PDB file of C-alpha atoms in Angstrom:
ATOM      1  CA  UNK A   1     204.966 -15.678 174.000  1.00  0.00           C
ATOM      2  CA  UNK A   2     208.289 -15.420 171.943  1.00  0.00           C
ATOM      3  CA  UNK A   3     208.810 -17.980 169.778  1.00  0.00           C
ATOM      4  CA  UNK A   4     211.938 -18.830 167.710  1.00  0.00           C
ATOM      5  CA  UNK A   5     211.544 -20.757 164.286  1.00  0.00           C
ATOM      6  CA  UNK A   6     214.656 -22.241 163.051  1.00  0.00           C
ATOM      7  CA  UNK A   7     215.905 -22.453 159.332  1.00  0.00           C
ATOM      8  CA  UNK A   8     218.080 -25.255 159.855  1.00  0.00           C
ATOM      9  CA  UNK A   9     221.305 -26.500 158.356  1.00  0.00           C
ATOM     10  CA  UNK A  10     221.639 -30.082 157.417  1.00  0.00           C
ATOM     11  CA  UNK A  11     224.653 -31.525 158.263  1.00  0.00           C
ATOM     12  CA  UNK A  12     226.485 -35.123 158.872  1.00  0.00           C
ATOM     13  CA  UNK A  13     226.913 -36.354 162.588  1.00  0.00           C
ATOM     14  CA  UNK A  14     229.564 -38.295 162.860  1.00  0.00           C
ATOM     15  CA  UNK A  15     227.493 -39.963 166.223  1.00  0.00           C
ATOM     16  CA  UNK A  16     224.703 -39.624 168.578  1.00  0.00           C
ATOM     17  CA  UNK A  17     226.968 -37.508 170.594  1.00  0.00           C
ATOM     18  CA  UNK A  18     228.132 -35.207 168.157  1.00  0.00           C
ATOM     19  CA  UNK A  19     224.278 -34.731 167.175  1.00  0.00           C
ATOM     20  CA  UNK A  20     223.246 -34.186 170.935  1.00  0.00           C
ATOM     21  CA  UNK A  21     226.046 -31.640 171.530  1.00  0.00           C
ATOM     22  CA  UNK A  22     224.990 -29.256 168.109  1.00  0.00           C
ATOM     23  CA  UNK A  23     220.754 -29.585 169.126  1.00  0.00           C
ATOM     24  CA  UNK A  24     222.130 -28.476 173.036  1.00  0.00           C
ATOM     25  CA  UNK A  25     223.897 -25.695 171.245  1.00  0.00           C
ATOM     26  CA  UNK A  26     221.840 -24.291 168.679  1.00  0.00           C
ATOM     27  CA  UNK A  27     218.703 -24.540 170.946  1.00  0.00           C
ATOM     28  CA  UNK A  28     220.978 -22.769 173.529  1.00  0.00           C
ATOM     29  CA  UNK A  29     220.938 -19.802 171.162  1.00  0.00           C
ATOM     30  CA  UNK A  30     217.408 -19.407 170.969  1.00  0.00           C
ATOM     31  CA  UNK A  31     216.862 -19.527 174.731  1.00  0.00           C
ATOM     32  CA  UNK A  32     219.549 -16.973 175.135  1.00  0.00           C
ATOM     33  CA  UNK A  33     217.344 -15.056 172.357  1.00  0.00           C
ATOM     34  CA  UNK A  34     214.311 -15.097 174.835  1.00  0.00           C
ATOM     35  CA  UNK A  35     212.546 -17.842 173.294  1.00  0.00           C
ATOM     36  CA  UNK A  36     209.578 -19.773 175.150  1.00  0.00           C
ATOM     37  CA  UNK A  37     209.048 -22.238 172.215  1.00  0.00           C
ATOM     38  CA  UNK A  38     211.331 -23.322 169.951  1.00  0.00           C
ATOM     39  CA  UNK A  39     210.275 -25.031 165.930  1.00  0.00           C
ATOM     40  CA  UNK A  40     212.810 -27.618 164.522  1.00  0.00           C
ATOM     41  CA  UNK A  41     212.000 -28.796 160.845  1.00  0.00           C
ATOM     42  CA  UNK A  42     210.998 -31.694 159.335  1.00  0.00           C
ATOM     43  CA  UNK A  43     212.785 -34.286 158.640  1.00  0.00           C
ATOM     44  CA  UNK A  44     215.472 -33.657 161.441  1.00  0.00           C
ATOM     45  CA  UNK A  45     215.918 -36.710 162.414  1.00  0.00           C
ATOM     46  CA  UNK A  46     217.176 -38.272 158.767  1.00  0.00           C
ATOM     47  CA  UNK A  47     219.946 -36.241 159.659  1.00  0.00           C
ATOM     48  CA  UNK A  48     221.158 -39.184 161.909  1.00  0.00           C
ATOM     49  CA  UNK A  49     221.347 -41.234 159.139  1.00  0.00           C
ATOM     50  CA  UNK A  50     224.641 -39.457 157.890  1.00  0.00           C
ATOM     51  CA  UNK A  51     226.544 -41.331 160.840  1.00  0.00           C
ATOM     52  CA  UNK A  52     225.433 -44.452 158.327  1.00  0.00           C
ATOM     53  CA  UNK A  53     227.525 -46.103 155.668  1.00  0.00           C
ATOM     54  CA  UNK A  54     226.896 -45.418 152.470  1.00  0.00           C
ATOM     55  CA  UNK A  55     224.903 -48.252 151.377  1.00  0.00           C
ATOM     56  CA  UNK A  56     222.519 -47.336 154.505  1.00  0.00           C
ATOM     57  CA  UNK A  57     222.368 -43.556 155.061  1.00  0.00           C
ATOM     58  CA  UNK A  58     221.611 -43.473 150.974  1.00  0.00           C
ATOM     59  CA  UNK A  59     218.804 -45.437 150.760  1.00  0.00           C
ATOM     60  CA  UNK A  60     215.660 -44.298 152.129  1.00  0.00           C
ATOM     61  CA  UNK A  61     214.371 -47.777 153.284  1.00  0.00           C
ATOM     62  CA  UNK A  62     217.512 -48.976 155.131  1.00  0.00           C
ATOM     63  CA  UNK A  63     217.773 -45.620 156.693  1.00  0.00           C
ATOM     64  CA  UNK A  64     214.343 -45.597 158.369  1.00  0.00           C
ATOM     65  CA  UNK A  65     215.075 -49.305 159.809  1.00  0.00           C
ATOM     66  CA  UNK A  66     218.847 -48.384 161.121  1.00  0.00           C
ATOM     67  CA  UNK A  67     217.266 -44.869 162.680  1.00  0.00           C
ATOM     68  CA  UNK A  68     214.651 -46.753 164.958  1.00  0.00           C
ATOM     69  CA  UNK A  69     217.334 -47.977 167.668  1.00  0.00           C
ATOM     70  CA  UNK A  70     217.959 -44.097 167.970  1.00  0.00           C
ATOM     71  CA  UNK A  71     214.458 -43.105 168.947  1.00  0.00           C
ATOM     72  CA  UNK A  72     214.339 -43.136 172.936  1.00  0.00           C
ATOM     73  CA  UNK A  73     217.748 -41.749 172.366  1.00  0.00           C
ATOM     74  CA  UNK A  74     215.973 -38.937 170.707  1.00  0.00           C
ATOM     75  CA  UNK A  75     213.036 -38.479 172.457  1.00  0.00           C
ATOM     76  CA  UNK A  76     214.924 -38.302 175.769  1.00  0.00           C
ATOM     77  CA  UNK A  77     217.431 -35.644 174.126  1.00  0.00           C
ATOM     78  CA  UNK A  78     214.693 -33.393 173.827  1.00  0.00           C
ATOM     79  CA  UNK A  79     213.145 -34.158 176.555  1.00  0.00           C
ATOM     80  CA  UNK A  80     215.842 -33.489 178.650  1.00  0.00           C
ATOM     81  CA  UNK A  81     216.503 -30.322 176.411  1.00  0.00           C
ATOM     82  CA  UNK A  82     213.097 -29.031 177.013  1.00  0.00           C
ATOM     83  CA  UNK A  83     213.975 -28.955 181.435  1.00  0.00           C
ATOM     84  CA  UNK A  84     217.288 -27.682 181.532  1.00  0.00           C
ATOM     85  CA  UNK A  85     216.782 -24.954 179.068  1.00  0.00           C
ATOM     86  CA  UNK A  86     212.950 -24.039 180.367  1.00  0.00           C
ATOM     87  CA  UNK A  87     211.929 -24.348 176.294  1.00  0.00           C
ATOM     88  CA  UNK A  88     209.162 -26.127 174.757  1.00  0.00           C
ATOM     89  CA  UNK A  89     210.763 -27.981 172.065  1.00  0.00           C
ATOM     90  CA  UNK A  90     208.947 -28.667 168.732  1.00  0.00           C
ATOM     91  CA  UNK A  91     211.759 -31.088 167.736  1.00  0.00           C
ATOM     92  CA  UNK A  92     210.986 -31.181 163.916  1.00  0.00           C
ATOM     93  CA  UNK A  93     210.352 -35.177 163.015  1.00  0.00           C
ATOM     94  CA  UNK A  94     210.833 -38.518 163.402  1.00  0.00           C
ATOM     95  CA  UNK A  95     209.748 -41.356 161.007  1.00  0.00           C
ATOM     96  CA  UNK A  96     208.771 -43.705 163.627  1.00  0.00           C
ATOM     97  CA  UNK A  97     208.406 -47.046 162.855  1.00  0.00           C
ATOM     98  CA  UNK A  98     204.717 -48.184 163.833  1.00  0.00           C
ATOM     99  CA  UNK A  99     204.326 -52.242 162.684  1.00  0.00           C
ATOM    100  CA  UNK A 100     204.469 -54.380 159.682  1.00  0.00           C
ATOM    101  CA  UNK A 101     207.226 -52.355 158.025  1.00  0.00           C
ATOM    102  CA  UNK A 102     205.170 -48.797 158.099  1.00  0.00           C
ATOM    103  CA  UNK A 103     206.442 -45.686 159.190  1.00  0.00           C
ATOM    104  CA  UNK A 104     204.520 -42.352 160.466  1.00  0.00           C
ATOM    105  CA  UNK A 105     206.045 -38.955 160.061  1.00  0.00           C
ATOM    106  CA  UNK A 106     205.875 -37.829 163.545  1.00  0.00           C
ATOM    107  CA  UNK A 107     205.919 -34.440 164.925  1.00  0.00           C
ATOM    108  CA  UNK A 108     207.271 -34.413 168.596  1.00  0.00           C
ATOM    109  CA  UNK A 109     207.137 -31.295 170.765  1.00  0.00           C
ATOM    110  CA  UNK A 110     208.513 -31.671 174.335  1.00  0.00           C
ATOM    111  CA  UNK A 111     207.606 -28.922 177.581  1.00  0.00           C
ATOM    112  CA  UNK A 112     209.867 -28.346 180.837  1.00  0.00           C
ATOM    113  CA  UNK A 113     206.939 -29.692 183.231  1.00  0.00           C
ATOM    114  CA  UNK A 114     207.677 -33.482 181.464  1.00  0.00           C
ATOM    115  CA  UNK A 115     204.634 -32.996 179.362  1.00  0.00           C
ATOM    116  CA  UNK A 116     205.509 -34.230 175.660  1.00  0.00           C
ATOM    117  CA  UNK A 117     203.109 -35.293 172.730  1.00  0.00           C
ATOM    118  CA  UNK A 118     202.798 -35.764 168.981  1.00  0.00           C
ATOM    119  CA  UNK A 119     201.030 -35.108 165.573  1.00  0.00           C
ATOM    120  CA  UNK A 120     201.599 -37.717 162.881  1.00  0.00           C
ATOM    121  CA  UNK A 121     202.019 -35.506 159.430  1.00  0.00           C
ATOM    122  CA  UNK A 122     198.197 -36.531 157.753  1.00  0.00           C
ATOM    123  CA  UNK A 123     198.905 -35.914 153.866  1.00  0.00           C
ATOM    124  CA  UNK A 124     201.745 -37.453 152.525  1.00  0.00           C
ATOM    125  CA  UNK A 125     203.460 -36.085 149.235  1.00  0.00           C
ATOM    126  CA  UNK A 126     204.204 -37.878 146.260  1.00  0.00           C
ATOM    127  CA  UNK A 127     207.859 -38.801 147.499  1.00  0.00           C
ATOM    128  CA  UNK A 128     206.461 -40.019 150.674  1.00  0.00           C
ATOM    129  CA  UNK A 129     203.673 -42.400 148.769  1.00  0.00           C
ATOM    130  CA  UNK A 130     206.409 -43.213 146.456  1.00  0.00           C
ATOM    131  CA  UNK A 131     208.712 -44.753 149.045  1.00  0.00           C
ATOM    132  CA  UNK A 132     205.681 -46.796 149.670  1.00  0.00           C
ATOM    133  CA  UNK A 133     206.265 -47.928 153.932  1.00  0.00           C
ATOM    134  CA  UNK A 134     204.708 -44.259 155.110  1.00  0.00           C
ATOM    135  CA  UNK A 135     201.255 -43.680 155.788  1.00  0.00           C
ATOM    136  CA  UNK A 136     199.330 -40.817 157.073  1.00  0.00           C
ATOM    137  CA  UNK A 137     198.545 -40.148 160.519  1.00  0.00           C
ATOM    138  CA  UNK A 138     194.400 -40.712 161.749  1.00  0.00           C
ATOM    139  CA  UNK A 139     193.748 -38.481 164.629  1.00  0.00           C
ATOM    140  CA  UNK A 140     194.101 -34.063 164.762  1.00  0.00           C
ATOM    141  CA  UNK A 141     195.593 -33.157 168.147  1.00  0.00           C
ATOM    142  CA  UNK A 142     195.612 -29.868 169.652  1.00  0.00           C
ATOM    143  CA  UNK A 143     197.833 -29.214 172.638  1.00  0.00           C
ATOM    144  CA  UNK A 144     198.874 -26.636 175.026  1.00  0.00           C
ATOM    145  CA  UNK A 145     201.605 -25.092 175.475  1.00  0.00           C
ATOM    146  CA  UNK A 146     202.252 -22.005 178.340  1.00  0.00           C
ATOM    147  CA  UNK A 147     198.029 -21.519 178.569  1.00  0.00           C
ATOM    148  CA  UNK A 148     198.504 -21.262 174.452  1.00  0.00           C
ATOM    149  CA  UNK A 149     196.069 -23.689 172.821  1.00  0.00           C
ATOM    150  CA  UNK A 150     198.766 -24.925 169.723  1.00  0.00           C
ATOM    151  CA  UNK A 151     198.227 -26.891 166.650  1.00  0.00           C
ATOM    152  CA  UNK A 152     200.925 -28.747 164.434  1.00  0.00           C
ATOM    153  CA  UNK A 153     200.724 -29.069 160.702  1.00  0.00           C
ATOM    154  CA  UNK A 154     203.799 -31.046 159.394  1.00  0.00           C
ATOM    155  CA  UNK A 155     205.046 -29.135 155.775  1.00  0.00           C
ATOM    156  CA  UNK A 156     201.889 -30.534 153.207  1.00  0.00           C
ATOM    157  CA  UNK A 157     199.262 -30.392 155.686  1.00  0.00           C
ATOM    158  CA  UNK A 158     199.606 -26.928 156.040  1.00  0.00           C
ATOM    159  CA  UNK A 159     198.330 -26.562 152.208  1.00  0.00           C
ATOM    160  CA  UNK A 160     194.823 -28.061 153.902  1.00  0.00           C
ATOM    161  CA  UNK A 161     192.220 -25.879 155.127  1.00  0.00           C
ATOM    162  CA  UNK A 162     189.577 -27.762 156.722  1.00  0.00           C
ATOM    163  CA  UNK A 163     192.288 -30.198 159.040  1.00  0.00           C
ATOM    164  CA  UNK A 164     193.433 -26.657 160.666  1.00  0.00           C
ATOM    165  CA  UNK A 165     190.369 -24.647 160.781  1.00  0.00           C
ATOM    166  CA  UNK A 166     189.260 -27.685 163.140  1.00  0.00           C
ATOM    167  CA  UNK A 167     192.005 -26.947 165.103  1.00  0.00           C
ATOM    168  CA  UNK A 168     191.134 -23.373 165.589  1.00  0.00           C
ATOM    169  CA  UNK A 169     187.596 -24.579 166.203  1.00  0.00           C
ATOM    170  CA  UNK A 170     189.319 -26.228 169.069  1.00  0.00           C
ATOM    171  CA  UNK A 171     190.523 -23.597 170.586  1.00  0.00           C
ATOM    172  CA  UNK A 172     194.311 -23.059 168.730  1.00  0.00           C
ATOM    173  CA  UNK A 173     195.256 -19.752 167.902  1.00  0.00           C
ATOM    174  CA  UNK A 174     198.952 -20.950 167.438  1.00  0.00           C
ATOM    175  CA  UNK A 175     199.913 -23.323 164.299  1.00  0.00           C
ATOM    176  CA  UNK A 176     203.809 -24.944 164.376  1.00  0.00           C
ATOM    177  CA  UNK A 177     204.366 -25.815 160.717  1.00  0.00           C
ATOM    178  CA  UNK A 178     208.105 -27.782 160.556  1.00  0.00           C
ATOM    179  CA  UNK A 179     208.908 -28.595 156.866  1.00  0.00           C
ATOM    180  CA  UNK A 180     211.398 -29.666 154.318  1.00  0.00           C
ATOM    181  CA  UNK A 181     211.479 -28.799 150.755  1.00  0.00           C
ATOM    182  CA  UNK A 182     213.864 -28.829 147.881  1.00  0.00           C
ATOM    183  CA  UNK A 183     212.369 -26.681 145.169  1.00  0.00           C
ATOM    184  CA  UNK A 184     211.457 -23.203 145.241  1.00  0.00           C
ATOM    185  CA  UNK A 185     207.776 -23.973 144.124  1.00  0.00           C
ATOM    186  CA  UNK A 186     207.822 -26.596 146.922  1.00  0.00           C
ATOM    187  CA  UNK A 187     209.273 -23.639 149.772  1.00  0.00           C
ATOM    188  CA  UNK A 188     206.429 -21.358 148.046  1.00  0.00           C
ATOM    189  CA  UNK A 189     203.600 -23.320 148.542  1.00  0.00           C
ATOM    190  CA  UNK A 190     204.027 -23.892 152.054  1.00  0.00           C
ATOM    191  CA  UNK A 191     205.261 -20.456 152.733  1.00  0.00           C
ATOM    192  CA  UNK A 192     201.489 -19.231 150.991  1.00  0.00           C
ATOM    193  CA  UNK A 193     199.630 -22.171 152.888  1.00  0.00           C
ATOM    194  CA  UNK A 194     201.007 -20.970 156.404  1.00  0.00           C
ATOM    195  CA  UNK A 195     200.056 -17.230 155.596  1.00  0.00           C
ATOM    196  CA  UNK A 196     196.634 -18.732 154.073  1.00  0.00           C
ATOM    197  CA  UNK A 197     195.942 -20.257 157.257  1.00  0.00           C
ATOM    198  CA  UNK A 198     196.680 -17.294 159.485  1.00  0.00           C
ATOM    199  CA  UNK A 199     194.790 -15.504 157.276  1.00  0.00           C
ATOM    200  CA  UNK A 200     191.580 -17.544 157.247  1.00  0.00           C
ATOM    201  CA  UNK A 201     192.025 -18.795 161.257  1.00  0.00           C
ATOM    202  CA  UNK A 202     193.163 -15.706 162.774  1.00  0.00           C
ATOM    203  CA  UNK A 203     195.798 -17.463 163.620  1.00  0.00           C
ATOM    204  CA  UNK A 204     199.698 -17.154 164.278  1.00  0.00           C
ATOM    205  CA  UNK A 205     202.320 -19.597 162.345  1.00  0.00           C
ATOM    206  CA  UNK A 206     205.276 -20.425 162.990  1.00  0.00           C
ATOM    207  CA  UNK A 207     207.162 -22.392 160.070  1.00  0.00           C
ATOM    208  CA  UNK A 208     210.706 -24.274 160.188  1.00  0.00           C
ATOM    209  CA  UNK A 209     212.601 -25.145 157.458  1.00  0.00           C
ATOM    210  CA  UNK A 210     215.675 -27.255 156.812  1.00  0.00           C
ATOM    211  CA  UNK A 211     218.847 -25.469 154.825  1.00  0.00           C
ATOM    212  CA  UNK A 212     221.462 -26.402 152.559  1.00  0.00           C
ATOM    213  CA  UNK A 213     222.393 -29.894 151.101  1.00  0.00           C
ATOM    214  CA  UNK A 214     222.973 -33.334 151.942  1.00  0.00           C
ATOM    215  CA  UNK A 215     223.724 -35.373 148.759  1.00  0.00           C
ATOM    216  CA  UNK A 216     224.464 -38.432 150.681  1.00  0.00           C
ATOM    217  CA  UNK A 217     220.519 -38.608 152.084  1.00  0.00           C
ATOM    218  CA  UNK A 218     217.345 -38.875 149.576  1.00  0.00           C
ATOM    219  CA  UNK A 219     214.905 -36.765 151.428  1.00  0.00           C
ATOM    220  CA  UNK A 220     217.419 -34.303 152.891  1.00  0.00           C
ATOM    221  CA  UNK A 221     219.436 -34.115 149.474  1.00  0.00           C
ATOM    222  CA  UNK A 222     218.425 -29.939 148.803  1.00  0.00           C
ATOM    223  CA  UNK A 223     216.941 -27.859 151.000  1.00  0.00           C
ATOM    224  CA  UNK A 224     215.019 -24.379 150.090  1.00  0.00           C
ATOM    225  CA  UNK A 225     213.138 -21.705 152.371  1.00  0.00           C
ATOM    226  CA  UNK A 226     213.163 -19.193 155.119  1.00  0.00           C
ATOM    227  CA  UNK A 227     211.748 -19.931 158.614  1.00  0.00           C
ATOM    228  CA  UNK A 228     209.752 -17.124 159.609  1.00  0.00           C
ATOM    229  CA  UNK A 229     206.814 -16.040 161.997  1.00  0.00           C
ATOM    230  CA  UNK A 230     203.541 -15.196 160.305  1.00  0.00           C
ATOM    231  CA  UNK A 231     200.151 -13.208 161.595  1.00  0.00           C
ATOM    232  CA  UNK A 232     196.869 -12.126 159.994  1.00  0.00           C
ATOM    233  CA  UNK A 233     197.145  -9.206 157.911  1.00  0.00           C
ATOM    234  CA  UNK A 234     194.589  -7.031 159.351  1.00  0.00           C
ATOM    235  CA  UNK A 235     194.659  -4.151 162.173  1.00  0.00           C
ATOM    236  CA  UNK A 236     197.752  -4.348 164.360  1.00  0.00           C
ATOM    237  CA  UNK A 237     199.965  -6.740 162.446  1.00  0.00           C
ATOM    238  CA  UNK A 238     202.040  -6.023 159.643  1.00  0.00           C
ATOM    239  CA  UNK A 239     200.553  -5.741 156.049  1.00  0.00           C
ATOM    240  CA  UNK A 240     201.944  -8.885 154.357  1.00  0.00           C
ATOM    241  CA  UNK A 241     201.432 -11.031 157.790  1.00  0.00           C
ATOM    242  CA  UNK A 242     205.600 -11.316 158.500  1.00  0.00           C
ATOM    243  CA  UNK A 243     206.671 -11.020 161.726  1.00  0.00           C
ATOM    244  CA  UNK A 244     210.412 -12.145 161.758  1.00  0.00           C
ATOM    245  CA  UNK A 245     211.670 -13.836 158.744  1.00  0.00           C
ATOM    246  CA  UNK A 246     215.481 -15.434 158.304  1.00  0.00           C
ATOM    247  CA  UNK A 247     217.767 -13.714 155.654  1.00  0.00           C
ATOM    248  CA  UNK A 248     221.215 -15.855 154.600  1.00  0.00           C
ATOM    249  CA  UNK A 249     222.707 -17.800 157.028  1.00  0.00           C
ATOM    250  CA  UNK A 250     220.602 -16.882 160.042  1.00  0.00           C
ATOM    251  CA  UNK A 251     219.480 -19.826 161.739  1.00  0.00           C
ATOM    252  CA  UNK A 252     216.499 -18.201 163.843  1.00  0.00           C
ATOM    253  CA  UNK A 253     213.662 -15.910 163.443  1.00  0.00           C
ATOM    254  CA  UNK A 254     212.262 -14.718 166.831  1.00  0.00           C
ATOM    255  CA  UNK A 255     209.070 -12.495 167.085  1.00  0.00           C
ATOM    256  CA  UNK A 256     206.755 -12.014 170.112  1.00  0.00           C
ATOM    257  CA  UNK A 257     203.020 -13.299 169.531  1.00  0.00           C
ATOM    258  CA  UNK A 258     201.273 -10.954 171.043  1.00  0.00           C
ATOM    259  CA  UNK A 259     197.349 -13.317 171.873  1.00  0.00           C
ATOM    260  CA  UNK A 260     195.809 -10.433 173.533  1.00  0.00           C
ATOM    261  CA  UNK A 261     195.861  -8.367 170.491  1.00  0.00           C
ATOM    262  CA  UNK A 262     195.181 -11.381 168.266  1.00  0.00           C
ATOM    263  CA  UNK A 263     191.897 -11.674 170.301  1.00  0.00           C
ATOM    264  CA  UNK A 264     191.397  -7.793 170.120  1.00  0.00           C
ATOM    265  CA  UNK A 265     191.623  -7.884 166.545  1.00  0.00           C
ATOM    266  CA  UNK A 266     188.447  -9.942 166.293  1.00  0.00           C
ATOM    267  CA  UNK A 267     186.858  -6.501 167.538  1.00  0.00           C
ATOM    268  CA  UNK A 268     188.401  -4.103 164.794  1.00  0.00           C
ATOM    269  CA  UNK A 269     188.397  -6.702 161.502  1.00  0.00           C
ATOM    270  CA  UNK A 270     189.163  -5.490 158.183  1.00  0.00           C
ATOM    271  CA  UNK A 271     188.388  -8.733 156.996  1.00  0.00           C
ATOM    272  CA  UNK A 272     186.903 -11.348 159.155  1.00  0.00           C
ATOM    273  CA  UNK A 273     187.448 -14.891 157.216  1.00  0.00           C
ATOM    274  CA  UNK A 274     187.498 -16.568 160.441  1.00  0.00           C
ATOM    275  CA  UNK A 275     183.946 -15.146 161.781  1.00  0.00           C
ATOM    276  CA  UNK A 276     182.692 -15.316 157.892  1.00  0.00           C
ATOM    277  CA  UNK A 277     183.561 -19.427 157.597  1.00  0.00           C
ATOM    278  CA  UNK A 278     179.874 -20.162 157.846  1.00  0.00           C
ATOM    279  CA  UNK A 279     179.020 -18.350 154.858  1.00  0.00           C
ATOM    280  CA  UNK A 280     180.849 -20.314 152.236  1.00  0.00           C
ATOM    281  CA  UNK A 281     178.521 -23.735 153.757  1.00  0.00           C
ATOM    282  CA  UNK A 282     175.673 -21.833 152.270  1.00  0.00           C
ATOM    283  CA  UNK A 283     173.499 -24.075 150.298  1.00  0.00           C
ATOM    284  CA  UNK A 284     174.421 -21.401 147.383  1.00  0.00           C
ATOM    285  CA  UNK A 285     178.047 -21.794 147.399  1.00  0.00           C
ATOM    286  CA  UNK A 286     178.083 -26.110 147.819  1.00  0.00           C
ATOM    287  CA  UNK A 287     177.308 -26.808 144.456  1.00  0.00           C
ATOM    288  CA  UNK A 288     178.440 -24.609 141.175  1.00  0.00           C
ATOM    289  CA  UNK A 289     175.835 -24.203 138.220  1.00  0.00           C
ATOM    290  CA  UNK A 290     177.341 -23.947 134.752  1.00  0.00           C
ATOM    291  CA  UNK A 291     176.111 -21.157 133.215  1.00  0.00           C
ATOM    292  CA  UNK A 292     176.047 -21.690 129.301  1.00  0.00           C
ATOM    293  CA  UNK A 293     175.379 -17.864 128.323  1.00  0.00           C
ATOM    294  CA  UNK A 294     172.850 -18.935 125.758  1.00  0.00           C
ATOM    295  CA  UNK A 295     170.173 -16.364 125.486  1.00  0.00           C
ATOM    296  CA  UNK A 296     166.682 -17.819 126.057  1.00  0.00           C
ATOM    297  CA  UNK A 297     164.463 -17.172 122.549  1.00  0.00           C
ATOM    298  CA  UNK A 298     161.836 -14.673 123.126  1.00  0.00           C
ATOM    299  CA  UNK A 299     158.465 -16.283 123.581  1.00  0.00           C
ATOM    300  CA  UNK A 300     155.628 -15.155 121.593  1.00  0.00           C
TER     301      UNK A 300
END
């Protein structure tokens, strides 16, 4: 399966339209790249919120109400996206609004057949709990996509072991991982928790980003990162995991996941973290003893 992540740059729509017309084109690209699947970032959909005034599109409350009339909108974009172009679509996300004034971060991805589906984000981050209307999704999907059993961890949730590894104990051998961060530290510690989770899962992940800056919007205000394609680092994949990476101004990184030789590698481990899980559960390794280094006085 090839799959194209995208480092994405931020911009201002001045409508719908306009918006429509640059996801046909940019997705386009990727197709004409070879791509199967296709990983938008997080926090795409804010990006409609620079069609708002100013008094709207910077304030992260009044955004999220003004964006709702523009989710069928959305979801049929991509939707639509996904059949002409013969792409499944992980469309980044879309703070939907679910009741009483609370949002979900929601993950949509989108297939040519008409299938579609979700994954609310699970952890939220400080700014998240400090705008104080999101909440964290309750149920851990796992879909498929062309015969590929495929997970979705949304930016912080990839920084969580035990939510993925019950994915892979589902069957995925595929996590999508669209994010948006502002600080290096932030870009870094996703960056390590998608090559952790390869790592531990035998697993590939494919991570989006959002690029450049929007001072007008309070989530999308800087963006930091490179979108790239990550594998285990073990026999047949390169030694620091990185399959395709994006460098400047590049907007995709394209690689070829290759799930017969992930499956093969099982066979030849160097080191086998996913088959070794088990041992860490060991009664041994639950609880820590503190170990005072006293030496015990000699006994007569």
């Amino acid at each position: 399966m090839r799959v194209a992540v995208a480092k994405y740059p931020v911009q201002a729509p001045e409508d719908f339209t306009q918006f429509a017309a640059r996801q046909r084109q940019l997705l386009s690209e990727a197709r004409q790249a070879g791509a199967e699947l296709a990983v938008l970032p997080e926090y795409l959909s804010l990006e409609l919120a620079g069609m708002f005034a100013d008094d709207i599109r910077g304030d992260m409350h009044k955004s999220l109400v003004a964006l709702q009339r523009f989710q069928q909108d959305w979801i049929t974009l991509y939707a639509d996206l996904s059949r002409e172009l013969g792409l499944i679509i992980q469309a980044g996300t879309f703070l939907t609004a679910v009741g009483d004034g609370r949002y979900r971060n929601r993950a949509w991805w989108f297939a040519p057949d008409g299938r579609q589906g979700y994954q609310d984000k699970l952890q939220l981050t400080g700014f998240e709990k400090a705008a104080e209307v999101i909440d964290g999704g309750d149920v851990l999907n796992v879909f498929d996509m062309n015969g590929i059993r495929t997970g979705i961890a949304v930016c912080y949730d990839s920084e969580f072991p035990l939510p993925v590894r019950a994915q892979q104990e589902a069957g995925a051998r595929l996590l999508l991982v669209p994010s948006c961060t502002d600080l290096a530290a932030g870009a870094t510690r996703v960056r390590v928790g998608c090559m952790a989770r390869a790592l531990e899962n035998r697993m590939f992940v494919a991570h989006a980003v959002t690029a450049g800056d929007a001072e007008w919007s309070p989530a999308l205000d800087t963006n930091t990162g490179e979108a790239a394609l990550y594998a285990p680092m073990d026999h047949g994949f390169p030694d620091d995991g990185i399959l395709a990476i994006t460098e400047g101004d590049q907007v995709w990184a394209v690689a070829d996941l290759d799930f017969d030789a992930l499956e093969e590698s099982r066979v030849q481990a160097q080191v086998a973290v996913d088959r070794d899980w088990e041992g860490q559960f060991v009664p041994a390794c639950r609880q820590a003893i503190l170990q005072t280094g006293k030496v015990d006085e000699a006994v007569d």
